[in-house]
């Protein structure tokens, strides 16, 4: 009987580096993520967390190494076509249309996916049920973030790429975020989160990206220097 090896990771970053503007932002990154896995990206401002997510989304290519999905290089255009349909991207830009209602802002994306029926439950789950028929321009920052999260649930793709998803959320909102991430992972979904704020994600791998610039001088460094002169 043939011996079966361990399952292929759904996503594998094999010695990946990435440059932007002629500078190396990510260097020799190796990560494998199986179904239900979570990766948390941390690091100082400018360390490359958003660049990592953009690269995973295919907006910028690795300058070395490969990103493999099911063992296939996503930079291959045939593979990318299928791979991008797996992705749900939540960025710092809200992409909310103010003149549409809260519900329409979710339904619009659901329609683009040829899906129906999940928008209202998603809006309600995110605590926006009473605002469903209000124009989105009425929403506060935190409510806008909740609307983005409602979209994530309604569209329901397997790989979530989340850039600072908890910014502007109150403590209940953060709990809801943690809940939807946990539920997504129970169904085999993958989550990659870039964050400065603590989010509880069970058994997540944490990748701390090194700072790209030397530490800024602190006040005490400056005072020490003044003492020496
Ligand atoms: N559009 C761009 N063109 C060229 N270089 C860029 C661009 N955006 C960012 N960079 C460079 O990439 C580096 C990493 O930026 P990135 O946005 O990935 O960091 P980050 O870790 O997400 O930062 P933050 O915590 O501030 O959100 C920056 O220092 C910047 O020099």
PDB file of C-alpha atoms and ligand atoms in Angstrom:
ATOM      1  CA  UNK A   1       0.000   0.000   0.000  1.00  0.00           C
ATOM      2  CA  UNK A   2       1.459   3.431  -0.875  1.00  0.00           C
ATOM      3  CA  UNK A   3       2.316   5.513   2.170  1.00  0.00           C
ATOM      4  CA  UNK A   4       0.530   8.833   2.133  1.00  0.00           C
ATOM      5  CA  UNK A   5       2.632  11.883   3.014  1.00  0.00           C
ATOM      6  CA  UNK A   6       1.286  14.756   5.118  1.00  0.00           C
ATOM      7  CA  UNK A   7      -1.332  16.882   3.302  1.00  0.00           C
ATOM      8  CA  UNK A   8      -0.028  19.786   1.242  1.00  0.00           C
ATOM      9  CA  UNK A   9      -0.481  23.110   2.990  1.00  0.00           C
ATOM     10  CA  UNK A  10      -3.224  25.137   1.331  1.00  0.00           C
ATOM     11  CA  UNK A  11      -0.821  28.088   1.202  1.00  0.00           C
ATOM     12  CA  UNK A  12       2.956  27.917   1.189  1.00  0.00           C
ATOM     13  CA  UNK A  13       5.357  30.836   1.052  1.00  0.00           C
ATOM     14  CA  UNK A  14       8.656  29.410  -0.073  1.00  0.00           C
ATOM     15  CA  UNK A  15      11.576  31.720   0.637  1.00  0.00           C
ATOM     16  CA  UNK A  16       9.650  34.765  -0.512  1.00  0.00           C
ATOM     17  CA  UNK A  17      11.160  38.231  -0.790  1.00  0.00           C
ATOM     18  CA  UNK A  18       9.433  41.347  -1.995  1.00  0.00           C
ATOM     19  CA  UNK A  19      10.737  44.723  -3.105  1.00  0.00           C
ATOM     20  CA  UNK A  20       8.903  48.009  -3.445  1.00  0.00           C
ATOM     21  CA  UNK A  21      10.416  51.137  -4.840  1.00  0.00           C
ATOM     22  CA  UNK A  22      13.818  49.400  -5.198  1.00  0.00           C
ATOM     23  CA  UNK A  23      13.879  48.526  -1.469  1.00  0.00           C
ATOM     24  CA  UNK A  24      13.610  45.031  -0.024  1.00  0.00           C
ATOM     25  CA  UNK A  25      10.550  45.059   2.228  1.00  0.00           C
ATOM     26  CA  UNK A  26      10.143  41.317   2.905  1.00  0.00           C
ATOM     27  CA  UNK A  27      13.144  39.018   3.034  1.00  0.00           C
ATOM     28  CA  UNK A  28      13.192  35.184   2.837  1.00  0.00           C
ATOM     29  CA  UNK A  29       9.755  34.549   4.319  1.00  0.00           C
ATOM     30  CA  UNK A  30       8.799  30.888   4.809  1.00  0.00           C
ATOM     31  CA  UNK A  31       5.276  30.097   6.036  1.00  0.00           C
ATOM     32  CA  UNK A  32       2.869  27.230   5.491  1.00  0.00           C
ATOM     33  CA  UNK A  33      -0.828  27.482   6.283  1.00  0.00           C
ATOM     34  CA  UNK A  34      -3.297  24.614   6.313  1.00  0.00           C
ATOM     35  CA  UNK A  35      -7.092  24.810   6.195  1.00  0.00           C
ATOM     36  CA  UNK A  36      -8.383  26.418   9.388  1.00  0.00           C
ATOM     37  CA  UNK A  37      -5.019  28.103   9.985  1.00  0.00           C
ATOM     38  CA  UNK A  38      -4.378  31.666  11.071  1.00  0.00           C
ATOM     39  CA  UNK A  39      -1.360  33.889  10.618  1.00  0.00           C
ATOM     40  CA  UNK A  40      -0.981  37.170  12.513  1.00  0.00           C
ATOM     41  CA  UNK A  41       1.450  39.739  11.106  1.00  0.00           C
ATOM     42  CA  UNK A  42       2.879  42.222  13.560  1.00  0.00           C
ATOM     43  CA  UNK A  43       5.688  44.757  13.375  1.00  0.00           C
ATOM     44  CA  UNK A  44       6.412  48.439  13.549  1.00  0.00           C
ATOM     45  CA  UNK A  45       5.021  51.023  11.117  1.00  0.00           C
ATOM     46  CA  UNK A  46       6.520  50.459   7.692  1.00  0.00           C
ATOM     47  CA  UNK A  47       7.769  46.930   8.478  1.00  0.00           C
ATOM     48  CA  UNK A  48       5.811  45.458   5.575  1.00  0.00           C
ATOM     49  CA  UNK A  49       2.526  44.045   6.932  1.00  0.00           C
ATOM     50  CA  UNK A  50       0.351  45.638   4.263  1.00  0.00           C
ATOM     51  CA  UNK A  51       2.932  44.743   1.626  1.00  0.00           C
ATOM     52  CA  UNK A  52       2.662  41.110   2.784  1.00  0.00           C
ATOM     53  CA  UNK A  53      -1.127  41.184   2.413  1.00  0.00           C
ATOM     54  CA  UNK A  54      -0.934  42.931  -0.978  1.00  0.00           C
ATOM     55  CA  UNK A  55       1.503  40.289  -2.145  1.00  0.00           C
ATOM     56  CA  UNK A  56      -0.824  37.521  -0.941  1.00  0.00           C
ATOM     57  CA  UNK A  57      -3.636  39.212  -2.859  1.00  0.00           C
ATOM     58  CA  UNK A  58      -1.509  39.260  -5.999  1.00  0.00           C
ATOM     59  CA  UNK A  59      -1.290  43.070  -6.174  1.00  0.00           C
ATOM     60  CA  UNK A  60       2.505  42.852  -6.092  1.00  0.00           C
ATOM     61  CA  UNK A  61       4.697  39.918  -7.056  1.00  0.00           C
ATOM     62  CA  UNK A  62       7.437  38.349  -4.963  1.00  0.00           C
ATOM     63  CA  UNK A  63      10.827  39.359  -6.322  1.00  0.00           C
ATOM     64  CA  UNK A  64      12.198  35.962  -5.225  1.00  0.00           C
ATOM     65  CA  UNK A  65      10.628  32.716  -4.034  1.00  0.00           C
ATOM     66  CA  UNK A  66       7.115  31.476  -4.673  1.00  0.00           C
ATOM     67  CA  UNK A  67       3.633  31.660  -3.190  1.00  0.00           C
ATOM     68  CA  UNK A  68       2.006  28.280  -3.716  1.00  0.00           C
ATOM     69  CA  UNK A  69      -1.714  27.611  -3.454  1.00  0.00           C
ATOM     70  CA  UNK A  70      -2.519  23.893  -3.440  1.00  0.00           C
ATOM     71  CA  UNK A  71       1.068  23.434  -4.622  1.00  0.00           C
ATOM     72  CA  UNK A  72       0.677  25.756  -7.639  1.00  0.00           C
ATOM     73  CA  UNK A  73       2.495  29.056  -8.100  1.00  0.00           C
ATOM     74  CA  UNK A  74      -0.085  31.846  -7.884  1.00  0.00           C
ATOM     75  CA  UNK A  75       1.988  34.057 -10.191  1.00  0.00           C
ATOM     76  CA  UNK A  76       1.032  31.686 -13.005  1.00  0.00           C
ATOM     77  CA  UNK A  77      -1.858  33.523 -14.671  1.00  0.00           C
ATOM     78  CA  UNK A  78      -4.063  30.414 -14.982  1.00  0.00           C
ATOM     79  CA  UNK A  79      -3.608  29.619 -11.281  1.00  0.00           C
ATOM     80  CA  UNK A  80      -4.073  33.251 -10.231  1.00  0.00           C
ATOM     81  CA  UNK A  81      -7.439  33.369 -11.980  1.00  0.00           C
ATOM     82  CA  UNK A  82      -8.705  30.590  -9.660  1.00  0.00           C
ATOM     83  CA  UNK A  83      -6.723  31.714  -6.598  1.00  0.00           C
ATOM     84  CA  UNK A  84      -8.104  35.269  -6.524  1.00  0.00           C
ATOM     85  CA  UNK A  85     -11.639  33.842  -6.299  1.00  0.00           C
ATOM     86  CA  UNK A  86     -10.629  32.348  -2.932  1.00  0.00           C
ATOM     87  CA  UNK A  87      -9.705  35.728  -1.444  1.00  0.00           C
ATOM     88  CA  UNK A  88     -11.619  38.150   0.683  1.00  0.00           C
ATOM     89  CA  UNK A  89      -9.673  41.362   1.259  1.00  0.00           C
ATOM     90  CA  UNK A  90     -10.458  43.831   4.029  1.00  0.00           C
ATOM     91  CA  UNK A  91      -8.317  46.914   3.676  1.00  0.00           C
ATOM     92  CA  UNK A  92      -8.049  50.205   5.484  1.00  0.00           C
ATOM     93  CA  UNK A  93      -9.975  51.777   2.625  1.00  0.00           C
ATOM     94  CA  UNK A  94     -13.634  51.227   3.349  1.00  0.00           C
ATOM     95  CA  UNK A  95     -14.961  51.067  -0.223  1.00  0.00           C
ATOM     96  CA  UNK A  96     -18.339  52.100   1.119  1.00  0.00           C
ATOM     97  CA  UNK A  97     -20.776  53.960  -1.127  1.00  0.00           C
ATOM     98  CA  UNK A  98     -22.348  56.661   1.019  1.00  0.00           C
ATOM     99  CA  UNK A  99     -25.468  57.111  -1.090  1.00  0.00           C
ATOM    100  CA  UNK A 100     -26.415  53.421  -0.865  1.00  0.00           C
ATOM    101  CA  UNK A 101     -28.044  52.008   2.245  1.00  0.00           C
ATOM    102  CA  UNK A 102     -26.093  49.859   4.684  1.00  0.00           C
ATOM    103  CA  UNK A 103     -27.807  46.730   3.367  1.00  0.00           C
ATOM    104  CA  UNK A 104     -27.298  47.706  -0.301  1.00  0.00           C
ATOM    105  CA  UNK A 105     -23.576  48.177   0.394  1.00  0.00           C
ATOM    106  CA  UNK A 106     -23.385  44.482   1.290  1.00  0.00           C
ATOM    107  CA  UNK A 107     -25.920  43.225  -1.274  1.00  0.00           C
ATOM    108  CA  UNK A 108     -24.013  44.934  -4.080  1.00  0.00           C
ATOM    109  CA  UNK A 109     -20.924  42.829  -3.357  1.00  0.00           C
ATOM    110  CA  UNK A 110     -23.032  39.695  -2.920  1.00  0.00           C
ATOM    111  CA  UNK A 111     -24.621  40.319  -6.330  1.00  0.00           C
ATOM    112  CA  UNK A 112     -21.193  40.668  -7.935  1.00  0.00           C
ATOM    113  CA  UNK A 113     -20.497  37.178  -6.587  1.00  0.00           C
ATOM    114  CA  UNK A 114     -23.819  35.902  -8.006  1.00  0.00           C
ATOM    115  CA  UNK A 115     -24.829  35.081  -4.434  1.00  0.00           C
ATOM    116  CA  UNK A 116     -27.979  36.101  -2.561  1.00  0.00           C
ATOM    117  CA  UNK A 117     -29.618  35.993   0.823  1.00  0.00           C
ATOM    118  CA  UNK A 118     -26.693  36.374   3.213  1.00  0.00           C
ATOM    119  CA  UNK A 119     -26.513  40.176   3.336  1.00  0.00           C
ATOM    120  CA  UNK A 120     -29.251  40.847   5.881  1.00  0.00           C
ATOM    121  CA  UNK A 121     -28.187  38.108   8.342  1.00  0.00           C
ATOM    122  CA  UNK A 122     -24.594  39.356   8.037  1.00  0.00           C
ATOM    123  CA  UNK A 123     -25.627  42.979   8.682  1.00  0.00           C
ATOM    124  CA  UNK A 124     -27.680  41.831  11.681  1.00  0.00           C
ATOM    125  CA  UNK A 125     -24.861  39.679  13.059  1.00  0.00           C
ATOM    126  CA  UNK A 126     -22.567  42.692  12.959  1.00  0.00           C
ATOM    127  CA  UNK A 127     -25.093  44.679  15.021  1.00  0.00           C
ATOM    128  CA  UNK A 128     -26.224  46.953  12.173  1.00  0.00           C
ATOM    129  CA  UNK A 129     -29.744  45.491  11.760  1.00  0.00           C
ATOM    130  CA  UNK A 130     -31.510  48.667  12.896  1.00  0.00           C
ATOM    131  CA  UNK A 131     -29.441  50.724  10.438  1.00  0.00           C
ATOM    132  CA  UNK A 132     -29.913  48.353   7.485  1.00  0.00           C
ATOM    133  CA  UNK A 133     -32.064  50.799   5.528  1.00  0.00           C
ATOM    134  CA  UNK A 134     -30.207  53.964   6.487  1.00  0.00           C
ATOM    135  CA  UNK A 135     -27.822  55.600   4.044  1.00  0.00           C
ATOM    136  CA  UNK A 136     -24.239  54.555   4.692  1.00  0.00           C
ATOM    137  CA  UNK A 137     -23.162  58.199   5.021  1.00  0.00           C
ATOM    138  CA  UNK A 138     -24.834  58.118   8.465  1.00  0.00           C
ATOM    139  CA  UNK A 139     -22.342  55.564   9.781  1.00  0.00           C
ATOM    140  CA  UNK A 140     -19.615  56.209  12.317  1.00  0.00           C
ATOM    141  CA  UNK A 141     -16.070  54.883  11.784  1.00  0.00           C
ATOM    142  CA  UNK A 142     -16.702  51.786  13.907  1.00  0.00           C
ATOM    143  CA  UNK A 143     -20.017  51.123  12.146  1.00  0.00           C
ATOM    144  CA  UNK A 144     -18.215  51.377   8.800  1.00  0.00           C
ATOM    145  CA  UNK A 145     -15.768  48.745   9.955  1.00  0.00           C
ATOM    146  CA  UNK A 146     -18.696  46.547  11.037  1.00  0.00           C
ATOM    147  CA  UNK A 147     -20.188  47.011   7.559  1.00  0.00           C
ATOM    148  CA  UNK A 148     -16.921  45.817   5.993  1.00  0.00           C
ATOM    149  CA  UNK A 149     -17.008  42.773   8.250  1.00  0.00           C
ATOM    150  CA  UNK A 150     -20.630  42.086   7.259  1.00  0.00           C
ATOM    151  CA  UNK A 151     -19.421  41.981   3.641  1.00  0.00           C
ATOM    152  CA  UNK A 152     -16.737  39.517   4.553  1.00  0.00           C
ATOM    153  CA  UNK A 153     -19.322  37.134   5.997  1.00  0.00           C
ATOM    154  CA  UNK A 154     -21.854  37.618   3.181  1.00  0.00           C
ATOM    155  CA  UNK A 155     -19.331  36.999   0.415  1.00  0.00           C
ATOM    156  CA  UNK A 156     -17.846  34.050   2.294  1.00  0.00           C
ATOM    157  CA  UNK A 157     -14.615  33.173   0.507  1.00  0.00           C
ATOM    158  CA  UNK A 158     -12.092  30.772   2.062  1.00  0.00           C
ATOM    159  CA  UNK A 159      -8.993  32.992   2.469  1.00  0.00           C
ATOM    160  CA  UNK A 160      -9.421  36.194   4.463  1.00  0.00           C
ATOM    161  CA  UNK A 161      -6.726  38.885   4.202  1.00  0.00           C
ATOM    162  CA  UNK A 162      -7.452  41.449   6.913  1.00  0.00           C
ATOM    163  CA  UNK A 163      -5.540  44.710   7.260  1.00  0.00           C
ATOM    164  CA  UNK A 164      -6.060  46.188  10.742  1.00  0.00           C
ATOM    165  CA  UNK A 165      -9.596  44.764  11.035  1.00  0.00           C
ATOM    166  CA  UNK A 166     -10.142  45.918  14.634  1.00  0.00           C
ATOM    167  CA  UNK A 167      -9.322  49.588  14.146  1.00  0.00           C
ATOM    168  CA  UNK A 168     -12.263  51.765  15.286  1.00  0.00           C
ATOM    169  CA  UNK A 169     -14.186  48.795  16.731  1.00  0.00           C
ATOM    170  CA  UNK A 170     -15.446  48.965  20.323  1.00  0.00           C
ATOM    171  CA  UNK A 171     -14.880  46.006  22.670  1.00  0.00           C
ATOM    172  CA  UNK A 172     -18.105  44.259  21.545  1.00  0.00           C
ATOM    173  CA  UNK A 173     -17.047  44.785  17.948  1.00  0.00           C
ATOM    174  CA  UNK A 174     -13.656  43.197  18.624  1.00  0.00           C
ATOM    175  CA  UNK A 175     -15.412  40.199  20.252  1.00  0.00           C
ATOM    176  CA  UNK A 176     -17.620  39.866  17.169  1.00  0.00           C
ATOM    177  CA  UNK A 177     -14.542  40.016  14.946  1.00  0.00           C
ATOM    178  CA  UNK A 178     -12.882  37.273  17.033  1.00  0.00           C
ATOM    179  CA  UNK A 179     -16.080  35.232  16.833  1.00  0.00           C
ATOM    180  CA  UNK A 180     -16.437  35.432  13.038  1.00  0.00           C
ATOM    181  CA  UNK A 181     -12.755  34.586  12.591  1.00  0.00           C
ATOM    182  CA  UNK A 182     -13.135  31.524  14.856  1.00  0.00           C
ATOM    183  CA  UNK A 183     -16.277  30.388  12.999  1.00  0.00           C
ATOM    184  CA  UNK A 184     -14.609  30.887   9.613  1.00  0.00           C
ATOM    185  CA  UNK A 185     -11.654  28.759  10.730  1.00  0.00           C
ATOM    186  CA  UNK A 186     -13.967  26.016  12.071  1.00  0.00           C
ATOM    187  CA  UNK A 187     -15.299  25.720   8.529  1.00  0.00           C
ATOM    188  CA  UNK A 188     -11.746  25.303   7.215  1.00  0.00           C
ATOM    189  CA  UNK A 189     -11.189  28.947   6.259  1.00  0.00           C
ATOM    190  CA  UNK A 190      -7.804  30.624   6.467  1.00  0.00           C
ATOM    191  CA  UNK A 191      -7.182  34.033   8.046  1.00  0.00           C
ATOM    192  CA  UNK A 192      -4.149  36.289   7.628  1.00  0.00           C
ATOM    193  CA  UNK A 193      -4.351  39.390   9.812  1.00  0.00           C
ATOM    194  CA  UNK A 194      -2.071  42.414   9.974  1.00  0.00           C
ATOM    195  CA  UNK A 195      -2.589  44.209  13.248  1.00  0.00           C
ATOM    196  CA  UNK A 196      -1.105  46.514  15.836  1.00  0.00           C
ATOM    197  CA  UNK A 197      -3.935  45.818  18.290  1.00  0.00           C
ATOM    198  CA  UNK A 198      -4.366  42.591  20.250  1.00  0.00           C
ATOM    199  CA  UNK A 199      -6.931  40.228  18.712  1.00  0.00           C
ATOM    200  CA  UNK A 200      -7.535  36.814  20.293  1.00  0.00           C
ATOM    201  CA  UNK A 201      -7.055  34.191  17.628  1.00  0.00           C
ATOM    202  CA  UNK A 202      -6.540  30.688  19.003  1.00  0.00           C
ATOM    203  CA  UNK A 203      -3.354  28.861  17.960  1.00  0.00           C
ATOM    204  CA  UNK A 204      -2.441  31.542  15.444  1.00  0.00           C
ATOM    205  CA  UNK A 205       1.073  31.626  14.013  1.00  0.00           C
ATOM    206  CA  UNK A 206       2.623  35.016  14.639  1.00  0.00           C
ATOM    207  CA  UNK A 207       5.080  36.511  12.186  1.00  0.00           C
ATOM    208  CA  UNK A 208       6.796  39.564  13.601  1.00  0.00           C
ATOM    209  CA  UNK A 209       8.285  41.516  10.716  1.00  0.00           C
ATOM    210  CA  UNK A 210      11.586  43.204  11.586  1.00  0.00           C
ATOM    211  CA  UNK A 211      11.682  47.004  11.624  1.00  0.00           C
ATOM    212  CA  UNK A 212      12.972  48.413   8.372  1.00  0.00           C
ATOM    213  CA  UNK A 213      14.578  51.473   9.899  1.00  0.00           C
ATOM    214  CA  UNK A 214      16.712  51.926  13.028  1.00  0.00           C
ATOM    215  CA  UNK A 215      14.818  52.726  16.212  1.00  0.00           C
ATOM    216  CA  UNK A 216      13.943  56.421  16.493  1.00  0.00           C
ATOM    217  CA  UNK A 217      15.923  58.327  19.048  1.00  0.00           C
ATOM    218  CA  UNK A 218      14.035  58.576  22.339  1.00  0.00           C
ATOM    219  CA  UNK A 219      13.956  61.549  24.667  1.00  0.00           C
ATOM    220  CA  UNK A 220      16.344  59.771  27.083  1.00  0.00           C
ATOM    221  CA  UNK A 221      18.769  59.014  24.193  1.00  0.00           C
ATOM    222  CA  UNK A 222      18.776  62.725  23.420  1.00  0.00           C
ATOM    223  CA  UNK A 223      19.343  63.680  27.065  1.00  0.00           C
ATOM    224  CA  UNK A 224      22.201  61.099  27.330  1.00  0.00           C
ATOM    225  CA  UNK A 225      23.828  62.635  24.265  1.00  0.00           C
ATOM    226  CA  UNK A 226      23.474  66.125  25.713  1.00  0.00           C
ATOM    227  CA  UNK A 227      25.202  64.881  28.929  1.00  0.00           C
ATOM    228  CA  UNK A 228      28.166  63.582  26.921  1.00  0.00           C
ATOM    229  CA  UNK A 229      28.808  66.863  25.123  1.00  0.00           C
TER     230      UNK A 229
HETATM  231  N1  LIG B   1       2.944  52.471  -2.799  1.00  0.00           N
HETATM  232  C1  LIG B   1       4.206  52.252  -2.388  1.00  0.00           C
HETATM  233  N2  LIG B   1       5.241  52.384  -3.236  1.00  0.00           N
HETATM  234  C2  LIG B   1       6.505  52.168  -2.827  1.00  0.00           C
HETATM  235  N3  LIG B   1       6.844  51.816  -1.580  1.00  0.00           N
HETATM  236  C3  LIG B   1       5.846  51.672  -0.701  1.00  0.00           C
HETATM  237  C4  LIG B   1       4.478  51.874  -1.040  1.00  0.00           C
HETATM  238  N4  LIG B   1       3.716  51.657   0.058  1.00  0.00           N
HETATM  239  C5  LIG B   1       4.581  51.330   1.030  1.00  0.00           C
HETATM  240  N5  LIG B   1       5.846  51.327   0.577  1.00  0.00           N
HETATM  241  C6  LIG B   1       7.078  51.023   1.330  1.00  0.00           C
HETATM  242  O1  LIG B   1       6.918  49.759   1.923  1.00  0.00           O
HETATM  243  C7  LIG B   1       7.257  49.842   3.308  1.00  0.00           C
HETATM  244  C8  LIG B   1       6.298  48.923   4.038  1.00  0.00           C
HETATM  245  O2  LIG B   1       5.011  49.511   4.006  1.00  0.00           O
HETATM  246  P1  LIG B   1       3.737  48.752   4.549  1.00  0.00           P
HETATM  247  O3  LIG B   1       2.556  49.622   4.265  1.00  0.00           O
HETATM  248  O4  LIG B   1       3.739  47.368   4.020  1.00  0.00           O
HETATM  249  O5  LIG B   1       4.064  48.686   6.128  1.00  0.00           O
HETATM  250  P2  LIG B   1       3.115  48.303   7.346  1.00  0.00           P
HETATM  251  O6  LIG B   1       3.883  47.350   8.192  1.00  0.00           O
HETATM  252  O7  LIG B   1       1.783  47.864   6.854  1.00  0.00           O
HETATM  253  O8  LIG B   1       3.013  49.693   8.075  1.00  0.00           O
HETATM  254  P3  LIG B   1       1.890  50.313   9.054  1.00  0.00           P
HETATM  255  O9  LIG B   1       2.038  49.609  10.370  1.00  0.00           O
HETATM  256  O10 LIG B   1       2.303  51.739   9.142  1.00  0.00           O
HETATM  257  O11 LIG B   1       0.562  50.114   8.403  1.00  0.00           O
HETATM  258  C9  LIG B   1       7.159  51.305   3.686  1.00  0.00           C
HETATM  259  O12 LIG B   1       8.202  51.672   4.551  1.00  0.00           O
HETATM  260  C10 LIG B   1       7.340  52.044   2.390  1.00  0.00           C
HETATM  261  O13 LIG B   1       8.697  52.453   2.281  1.00  0.00           O
END
